[in-house]
mmCIF file of C-alpha atoms in Angstrom:
data_model
loop_
_atom_site.group_PDB
_atom_site.id
_atom_site.type_symbol
_atom_site.label_atom_id
_atom_site.label_comp_id
_atom_site.label_asym_id
_atom_site.label_seq_id
_atom_site.Cartn_x
_atom_site.Cartn_y
_atom_site.Cartn_z
ATOM 1 C CA UNK A 1087 0.048 -0.086 0.035
ATOM 2 C CA UNK A 1088 1.618 3.295 -0.959
ATOM 3 C CA UNK A 1089 1.688 6.383 1.000
ATOM 4 C CA UNK A 1090 -1.268 8.351 -0.328
ATOM 5 C CA UNK A 1091 -3.819 5.428 0.448
ATOM 6 C CA UNK A 1092 -2.148 5.100 4.042
ATOM 7 C CA UNK A 1093 -2.764 8.715 4.655
ATOM 8 C CA UNK A 1094 -6.526 8.211 3.346
ATOM 9 C CA UNK A 1095 -6.759 5.275 5.783
ATOM 10 C CA UNK A 1096 -5.583 7.491 8.606
ATOM 11 C CA UNK A 1097 -8.400 9.912 7.675
ATOM 12 C CA UNK A 1098 -10.995 6.756 7.857
ATOM 13 C CA UNK A 1099 -9.513 5.644 11.126
ATOM 14 C CA UNK A 1100 -9.845 9.414 12.727
ATOM 15 C CA UNK A 1101 -13.839 9.290 12.056
ATOM 16 C CA UNK A 1102 -14.489 7.168 15.156
ATOM 17 C CA UNK A 1103 -12.118 9.269 17.175
ATOM 18 C CA UNK A 1104 -13.957 12.518 16.242
ATOM 19 C CA UNK A 1105 -17.361 10.873 17.187
ATOM 20 C CA UNK A 1106 -15.854 9.476 20.501
ATOM 21 C CA UNK A 1107 -14.726 12.854 21.681
ATOM 22 C CA UNK A 1108 -18.058 14.370 20.632
ATOM 23 C CA UNK A 1109 -20.360 12.137 21.897
ATOM 24 C CA UNK A 1110 -18.701 10.742 24.810
ATOM 25 C CA UNK A 1111 -20.704 11.029 27.986
ATOM 26 C CA UNK A 1112 -17.904 11.943 30.217
ATOM 27 C CA UNK A 1113 -16.511 15.743 30.070
ATOM 28 C CA UNK A 1114 -12.742 16.025 30.391
ATOM 29 C CA UNK A 1115 -13.087 19.691 31.462
ATOM 30 C CA UNK A 1116 -14.275 23.022 30.301
ATOM 31 C CA UNK A 1117 -12.657 25.936 28.605
ATOM 32 C CA UNK A 1118 -14.484 29.202 29.650
ATOM 33 C CA UNK A 1119 -14.213 32.483 27.223
ATOM 34 C CA UNK A 1120 -16.541 34.986 28.673
ATOM 35 C CA UNK A 1121 -20.061 33.270 28.516
ATOM 36 C CA UNK A 1122 -18.996 30.558 26.179
ATOM 37 C CA UNK A 1123 -18.072 27.366 27.672
ATOM 38 C CA UNK A 1124 -16.274 24.704 25.318
ATOM 39 C CA UNK A 1125 -15.587 21.295 26.544
ATOM 40 C CA UNK A 1126 -12.081 19.982 26.189
ATOM 41 C CA UNK A 1127 -13.922 17.099 24.217
ATOM 42 C CA UNK A 1128 -15.072 19.418 21.729
ATOM 43 C CA UNK A 1129 -11.992 21.078 21.289
ATOM 44 C CA UNK A 1130 -10.008 17.809 20.711
ATOM 45 C CA UNK A 1131 -12.670 16.512 18.554
ATOM 46 C CA UNK A 1132 -12.458 19.578 16.374
ATOM 47 C CA UNK A 1133 -8.610 19.542 16.245
ATOM 48 C CA UNK A 1134 -8.851 15.875 15.125
ATOM 49 C CA UNK A 1135 -11.469 16.620 12.595
ATOM 50 C CA UNK A 1136 -9.381 19.525 11.205
ATOM 51 C CA UNK A 1137 -6.345 17.363 10.829
ATOM 52 C CA UNK A 1138 -8.391 14.588 9.193
ATOM 53 C CA UNK A 1139 -9.941 16.877 6.865
ATOM 54 C CA UNK A 1140 -6.280 18.348 5.882
ATOM 55 C CA UNK A 1141 -5.253 15.066 4.934
ATOM 56 C CA UNK A 1142 -7.848 15.245 1.913
ATOM 57 C CA UNK A 1143 -5.720 17.333 -0.195
ATOM 58 C CA UNK A 1144 -2.506 15.778 0.924
ATOM 59 C CA UNK A 1145 -3.221 12.135 -0.210
ATOM 60 C CA UNK A 1146 -4.297 13.356 -3.733
ATOM 61 C CA UNK A 1147 -1.306 15.853 -4.126
ATOM 62 C CA UNK A 1148 1.093 12.814 -2.977
ATOM 63 C CA UNK A 1149 -0.559 10.466 -5.399
ATOM 64 C CA UNK A 1150 -0.275 12.760 -8.225
ATOM 65 C CA UNK A 1151 3.149 14.038 -7.612
ATOM 66 C CA UNK A 1152 4.512 10.519 -6.994
ATOM 67 C CA UNK A 1153 2.683 8.929 -9.963
ATOM 68 C CA UNK A 1154 0.952 6.325 -7.669
ATOM 69 C CA UNK A 1155 -2.773 7.099 -8.344
ATOM 70 C CA UNK A 1156 -4.448 3.727 -7.712
ATOM 71 C CA UNK A 1157 -7.895 2.158 -8.111
ATOM 72 C CA UNK A 1158 -8.115 1.777 -4.209
ATOM 73 C CA UNK A 1159 -7.098 5.527 -3.727
ATOM 74 C CA UNK A 1160 -9.677 6.257 -6.079
ATOM 75 C CA UNK A 1161 -12.307 4.263 -4.073
ATOM 76 C CA UNK A 1162 -10.903 5.306 -0.581
ATOM 77 C CA UNK A 1163 -10.532 8.998 -1.020
ATOM 78 C CA UNK A 1164 -14.261 9.990 -1.431
ATOM 79 C CA UNK A 1165 -15.186 7.299 0.875
ATOM 80 C CA UNK A 1166 -13.085 8.741 3.590
ATOM 81 C CA UNK A 1167 -14.575 12.326 2.870
ATOM 82 C CA UNK A 1168 -18.126 10.949 2.993
ATOM 83 C CA UNK A 1169 -17.335 9.171 6.411
ATOM 84 C CA UNK A 1170 -15.946 11.961 8.002
ATOM 85 C CA UNK A 1171 -18.499 14.622 7.129
ATOM 86 C CA UNK A 1172 -21.488 12.227 7.668
ATOM 87 C CA UNK A 1173 -19.924 11.210 10.963
ATOM 88 C CA UNK A 1174 -19.704 14.830 11.976
ATOM 89 C CA UNK A 1175 -23.059 15.800 10.781
ATOM 90 C CA UNK A 1176 -24.813 12.773 12.809
ATOM 91 C CA UNK A 1177 -22.916 13.745 15.785
ATOM 92 C CA UNK A 1178 -23.858 17.399 15.428
ATOM 93 C CA UNK A 1179 -27.676 16.262 15.042
ATOM 94 C CA UNK A 1180 -27.415 14.304 18.112
ATOM 95 C CA UNK A 1181 -25.650 17.138 20.017
ATOM 96 C CA UNK A 1182 -28.728 19.239 18.873
ATOM 97 C CA UNK A 1183 -26.457 21.667 17.000
ATOM 98 C CA UNK A 1184 -27.683 20.714 13.645
ATOM 99 C CA UNK A 1185 -31.067 20.313 12.250
ATOM 100 C CA UNK A 1186 -31.663 16.804 11.165
ATOM 101 C CA UNK A 1187 -33.125 17.862 7.837
ATOM 102 C CA UNK A 1188 -29.668 19.600 6.905
ATOM 103 C CA UNK A 1189 -28.011 16.190 7.564
ATOM 104 C CA UNK A 1190 -30.361 14.085 5.885
ATOM 105 C CA UNK A 1191 -30.140 16.326 2.301
ATOM 106 C CA UNK A 1192 -26.358 16.413 2.666
ATOM 107 C CA UNK A 1193 -26.058 12.571 3.314
ATOM 108 C CA UNK A 1194 -28.919 11.750 0.671
ATOM 109 C CA UNK A 1195 -26.904 13.804 -1.945
ATOM 110 C CA UNK A 1196 -23.779 11.556 -1.313
ATOM 111 C CA UNK A 1197 -25.626 8.356 -1.559
ATOM 112 C CA UNK A 1198 -27.262 9.748 -4.912
ATOM 113 C CA UNK A 1199 -24.141 10.711 -6.527
ATOM 114 C CA UNK A 1200 -22.400 7.483 -5.294
ATOM 115 C CA UNK A 1201 -25.212 5.449 -6.923
ATOM 116 C CA UNK A 1202 -24.733 7.491 -9.890
ATOM 117 C CA UNK A 1203 -20.933 6.567 -10.139
ATOM 118 C CA UNK A 1204 -21.957 3.027 -9.404
ATOM 119 C CA UNK A 1205 -24.170 2.982 -12.594
ATOM 120 C CA UNK A 1206 -21.600 4.618 -14.626
ATOM 121 C CA UNK A 1207 -18.905 2.188 -13.428
ATOM 122 C CA UNK A 1208 -21.244 -0.643 -14.461
ATOM 123 C CA UNK A 1209 -20.977 0.503 -17.977
ATOM 124 C CA UNK A 1210 -17.180 1.113 -17.781
ATOM 125 C CA UNK A 1211 -17.415 4.965 -17.337
ATOM 126 C CA UNK A 1212 -15.738 6.902 -14.442
ATOM 127 C CA UNK A 1213 -17.314 10.012 -13.102
ATOM 128 C CA UNK A 1214 -14.309 11.750 -11.700
ATOM 129 C CA UNK A 1215 -14.746 14.315 -8.781
ATOM 130 C CA UNK A 1216 -15.575 17.927 -10.116
ATOM 131 C CA UNK A 1217 -14.466 21.045 -8.839
ATOM 132 C CA UNK A 1218 -17.743 21.798 -7.487
ATOM 133 C CA UNK A 1219 -17.799 18.657 -5.723
ATOM 134 C CA UNK A 1220 -14.292 19.415 -4.202
ATOM 135 C CA UNK A 1221 -15.808 22.913 -3.155
ATOM 136 C CA UNK A 1222 -18.727 21.420 -1.623
ATOM 137 C CA UNK A 1223 -16.529 19.130 0.517
ATOM 138 C CA UNK A 1224 -14.584 22.280 1.631
ATOM 139 C CA UNK A 1225 -17.620 24.363 2.262
ATOM 140 C CA UNK A 1226 -18.884 21.379 4.532
ATOM 141 C CA UNK A 1227 -15.814 21.241 6.478
ATOM 142 C CA UNK A 1228 -15.826 24.916 7.274
ATOM 143 C CA UNK A 1229 -19.321 24.866 8.373
ATOM 144 C CA UNK A 1230 -18.887 21.860 10.592
ATOM 145 C CA UNK A 1231 -15.873 23.084 12.508
ATOM 146 C CA UNK A 1232 -17.558 26.138 14.166
ATOM 147 C CA UNK A 1233 -20.564 24.034 14.732
ATOM 148 C CA UNK A 1234 -18.485 21.658 16.726
ATOM 149 C CA UNK A 1235 -17.037 24.476 19.102
ATOM 150 C CA UNK A 1236 -20.550 26.486 19.490
ATOM 151 C CA UNK A 1237 -19.955 29.065 16.786
ATOM 152 C CA UNK A 1238 -16.414 30.143 18.274
ATOM 153 C CA UNK A 1239 -15.242 32.747 17.841
ATOM 154 C CA UNK A 1240 -18.104 34.243 15.936
ATOM 155 C CA UNK A 1241 -20.328 34.036 18.930
ATOM 156 C CA UNK A 1242 -18.351 37.044 20.451
ATOM 157 C CA UNK A 1243 -19.457 39.471 17.920
ATOM 158 C CA UNK A 1244 -22.989 38.219 17.464
ATOM 159 C CA UNK A 1245 -22.428 36.997 13.877
ATOM 160 C CA UNK A 1246 -24.589 33.942 13.159
ATOM 161 C CA UNK A 1247 -21.772 32.185 11.049
ATOM 162 C CA UNK A 1248 -23.140 28.674 11.905
ATOM 163 C CA UNK A 1249 -26.470 29.523 10.567
ATOM 164 C CA UNK A 1250 -25.089 31.019 7.367
ATOM 165 C CA UNK A 1251 -22.638 28.436 6.770
ATOM 166 C CA UNK A 1252 -25.346 25.668 7.290
ATOM 167 C CA UNK A 1253 -27.395 27.292 4.670
ATOM 168 C CA UNK A 1254 -24.245 27.590 2.258
ATOM 169 C CA UNK A 1255 -23.618 23.967 2.982
ATOM 170 C CA UNK A 1256 -26.932 23.010 2.084
ATOM 171 C CA UNK A 1257 -27.001 25.010 -1.146
ATOM 172 C CA UNK A 1258 -23.840 23.917 -2.668
ATOM 173 C CA UNK A 1259 -24.536 20.373 -1.711
ATOM 174 C CA UNK A 1260 -27.893 20.483 -3.589
ATOM 175 C CA UNK A 1261 -26.196 22.460 -6.535
ATOM 176 C CA UNK A 1262 -23.103 20.151 -6.903
ATOM 177 C CA UNK A 1263 -25.502 17.066 -6.904
ATOM 178 C CA UNK A 1264 -27.715 18.640 -9.615
ATOM 179 C CA UNK A 1265 -24.307 19.386 -11.519
ATOM 180 C CA UNK A 1266 -23.409 15.792 -11.517
ATOM 181 C CA UNK A 1267 -26.862 14.605 -12.680
ATOM 182 C CA UNK A 1268 -26.900 17.056 -15.340
ATOM 183 C CA UNK A 1269 -23.465 16.510 -16.771
ATOM 184 C CA UNK A 1270 -23.992 12.716 -16.518
ATOM 185 C CA UNK A 1271 -27.704 12.323 -17.559
ATOM 186 C CA UNK A 1272 -26.805 9.888 -20.434
ATOM 187 C CA UNK A 1273 -25.495 7.521 -17.858
ATOM 188 C CA UNK A 1274 -29.082 7.260 -16.435
ATOM 189 C CA UNK A 1275 -30.742 7.441 -19.657
ATOM 190 C CA UNK A 1276 -29.134 4.540 -21.258
ATOM 191 C CA UNK A 1277 -28.944 2.227 -18.206
#
């Protein structure tokens, strides 16, 4: 297994670590800034999430630079992204920081695009990740981080970043899903 695929596997293995620290019943302590109290669990989960998310570009860069792009990597990379984002969204719903319908819309889009790719693969076609799909992933990550730490630091200036970011996440997710289906409608038409 090459280095790029190992990095992708690390991202997958960090998913339960993020969930553990977000959802564990025991609180390791609290960090208080003014009226905002963030648990150490949330801080640790957020740091691990950021580390995991930052490996997304790294594994692809290494694979392309070293010319070690593999079918396993093509499979694992989007899977790792979907697992990381879906796990964070589901955890945030359980923590009552995100409305369930937002997680459902986002996860449904992931299943739909994955289904489209499977239909295309059955016909010997590959649907590569689009720039819009990659932008969608990064918008989701940027929205999830402040949700994990209670809208810090935006809470201090009264800026509803998490609300705006959640809507941006939904809109870009729906639009990128539409884009995949619009550009690949022939896959469905001839299946």
